[in-house]
Structures are given as C-alpha cells and as structure tokens.
Amino acid sequence: CTCYSLLETVVEVLAQSQEMDPEGEPALCMPDALATLVLTTVHELVGVVLEFLEDLRSPSEEGEAEKRVANESPLLLASTRMVGCFLAQVPGAYTQRVLALLELMLSTTALPEGTALEHADTGGAVGFLLPYLRQVTLWEEEEEPNAKRAAQEACAHMLASDVCMTAIADFLQSEAKAQALVGFHLDSGIEDACEVMMNLFRCPEMLEPHTQAAAAAVAPSIVKLLRVKSGDSTKQPYPVDDGSNLTPDYMVSMLKTLTDRGSN
C-alpha cells in the first residue's frame, strides 16, 4: 500500500505541473522531458496493476468465501484507488481493460476497521473511480467520432451491468444515511455520482431494458438524498416511488434537482 501511495503522489505532482496559478504560471514547474518520462513510467506501472486485477478476475478454483476475502483485501482496494487516481488524470488510458475490470473494482468493499487506508473511503472503492467515470461517460454531439463512440461504449457497458448500477446505488444510499445525521451537503462524491448517472441517462445509444433497470436500481437512493436535502421528515411518497415515472428525462430531472442544476 505504501508503494501505491507513492505512485498516487507522483500522479498528483504530474497533475499540478499541468495546472496554472492565478498569475497564469505553472503551479509546479517541471521540465517537459521529465514530465513525459515520469508519465510514461507511471503508465507502465498502472498496466502492471491492471494485470494483477485481471489475474484476480480470471476464473479459478477458489470458493465464494475466498473470492469475498479477496474483494475485501487491502491490496485490492489500494490497487483500485491507484488506478482511479491515474485514470482521473488520463481517462483515455487502458479503456477496454478498465471497462472489463469495472465490476471487480466497483464491488471492492471498504476495508475492515484498523487497516491501512480505512480513512480514505467508507463506501468501498466507488468513490475512487467516480472522477474517472464522470469523464469517460461524458459525450458531446460536437465531439469527434472516436471520442463520442468511446463515451457511448462506456455508458452502454455500465448500463448493462447490474454490478455497476448497484455499486453506485449503494454509494448514494450510504451518503444519504450519513447526511441524514448531519444535514445535506453536496460533496464531490455525490456530485460525481450524479453526473455519471446523468451521462448514462442521456446516452443516445442506451437500450431501453438496461435504462429501466438502471433507473430502478438508483432511484431509491436518489429519492432518499432528495428527502434529506428538502428536510422531508414526513416520508410522503415521491412520484418516483411507484416506479411509474422512471424515464431517462425524469431521472435526469431528479439528478439536476439534487445537484442544484435546475434547468441548466
């Protein structure tokens, strides 16, 4: 886990070298040649981490109990966090391999109490991947065809996966429970998750059965967050509660309300 933390720090330093301060100067000065060398090295190391995750995903003679232990291991969570940190800065890297590993990474649970990184994310690995997923599922009509096709492929992959939709729903449900105790606050995790879901529901290539299943998976968690935000303690049914309005447009409307985007 220490090695992964070091790699994350290197990625953060590279990101800072691309940022500008208020005076228009690089936030961190790094020669272009050095930055390219470091990025290439990190890119290769992330490839090795993906190989480790692919080995875990490969069929084996392990029983379900052993697989569950693997999904809770500190090394698996640290690997997912490292991959998410890198992909947030380079979302176009290893696209096909990452999509194939999404279910494994998103189903990685929170670490047992007392282990390293326990402070990082109480909802499992979902929070580590949301900044990447927000970018990789975003498509615009004016984008060049390859970029648009890649975004639509990512959206279709997630919509067709019960594991992916359940992981995001569980993440939002966990946020709703936590915020019910302290009051609603639109933190980056909720905002990223909502943006991912809006990207999915806006995707023009989505298949209707998959869209309906995705909406059914995440709608209860969204409603809980809306109730926390509005201070609704009466538990009056929302129009979505009976499942009759779970169209993509209606889901986007709820998500916009939750993120204060209104009609934007």
Coordinates of N, CA, C and O in Angstrom, one line a residue, residues 175-176 178-180 182-191 225 228-230 258-260:
E175 N -24.3 7.6 1.3 CA -24.2 9.0 1.5 C -25.5 9.6 2.1 O -25.4 10.5 3.0
A176 N -26.6 9.0 1.7 CA -27.9 9.5 2.3 C -28.0 9.2 3.7 O -28.4 10.1 4.5
A178 N -25.5 8.9 5.9 CA -24.5 9.7 6.6 C -25.0 11.2 6.7 O -24.9 11.8 7.7
Q179 N -25.6 11.7 5.6 CA -26.0 13.0 5.6 C -27.3 13.3 6.3 O -27.6 14.4 6.7
A180 N -28.1 12.2 6.5 CA -29.3 12.3 7.3 C -29.0 12.7 8.7 O -29.8 13.3 9.4
V182 N -26.3 14.7 9.7 CA -25.6 16.0 9.8 C -26.2 17.1 8.9 O -25.8 18.2 9.0
G183 N -27.2 16.7 8.0 CA -27.7 17.7 7.1 C -27.1 17.6 5.7 O -25.9 17.1 5.6
F184 N -27.8 17.9 4.7 CA -27.4 17.7 3.3 C -26.2 18.7 3.0 O -26.2 19.8 3.2
H185 N -25.3 18.1 2.3 CA -24.1 18.8 1.7 C -23.7 18.2 0.4 O -23.5 17.0 0.4
L186 N -23.7 18.9 -0.6 CA -23.4 18.4 -2.0 C -21.9 18.2 -2.1 O -21.2 19.1 -2.5
D187 N -21.4 17.1 -1.6 CA -19.9 16.9 -1.6 C -19.5 16.4 -3.0 O -20.4 16.1 -3.9
S188 N -18.2 16.3 -3.2 CA -17.7 15.9 -4.6 C -18.2 14.5 -5.0 O -18.4 14.2 -6.1
G189 N -18.3 13.6 -4.0 CA -18.7 12.2 -4.3 C -20.1 12.2 -4.8 O -20.4 11.5 -5.8
I190 N -21.0 12.8 -4.2 CA -22.4 12.9 -4.6 C -22.5 13.5 -6.0 O -23.2 13.1 -6.9
E191 N -21.8 14.6 -6.1 CA -21.9 15.4 -7.4 C -21.3 14.5 -8.5 O -21.9 14.4 -9.6
L225 N -31.8 10.9 -0.9 CA -31.0 12.1 -0.8 C -31.9 13.3 -1.0 O -31.6 14.3 -0.4
V228 N -33.5 14.0 2.2 CA -32.5 14.6 3.2 C -32.3 16.1 2.8 O -32.3 17.0 3.7
K229 N -32.2 16.4 1.5 CA -31.9 17.8 1.1 C -33.1 18.7 1.4 O -32.9 19.8 1.9
S230 N -34.3 18.2 1.2 CA -35.5 19.0 1.4 C -36.0 19.0 2.9 O -36.9 19.8 3.3
L258 N -31.1 17.5 -7.4 CA -30.2 17.1 -6.3 C -28.9 17.9 -6.4 O -28.3 18.3 -5.3
T259 N -28.4 18.2 -7.6 CA -27.2 19.0 -7.7 C -27.4 20.5 -8.0 O -26.4 21.2 -8.3
D260 N -28.6 20.9 -7.8 CA -28.9 22.4 -7.9 C -28.6 22.9 -9.3 O -28.2 24.0 -9.5

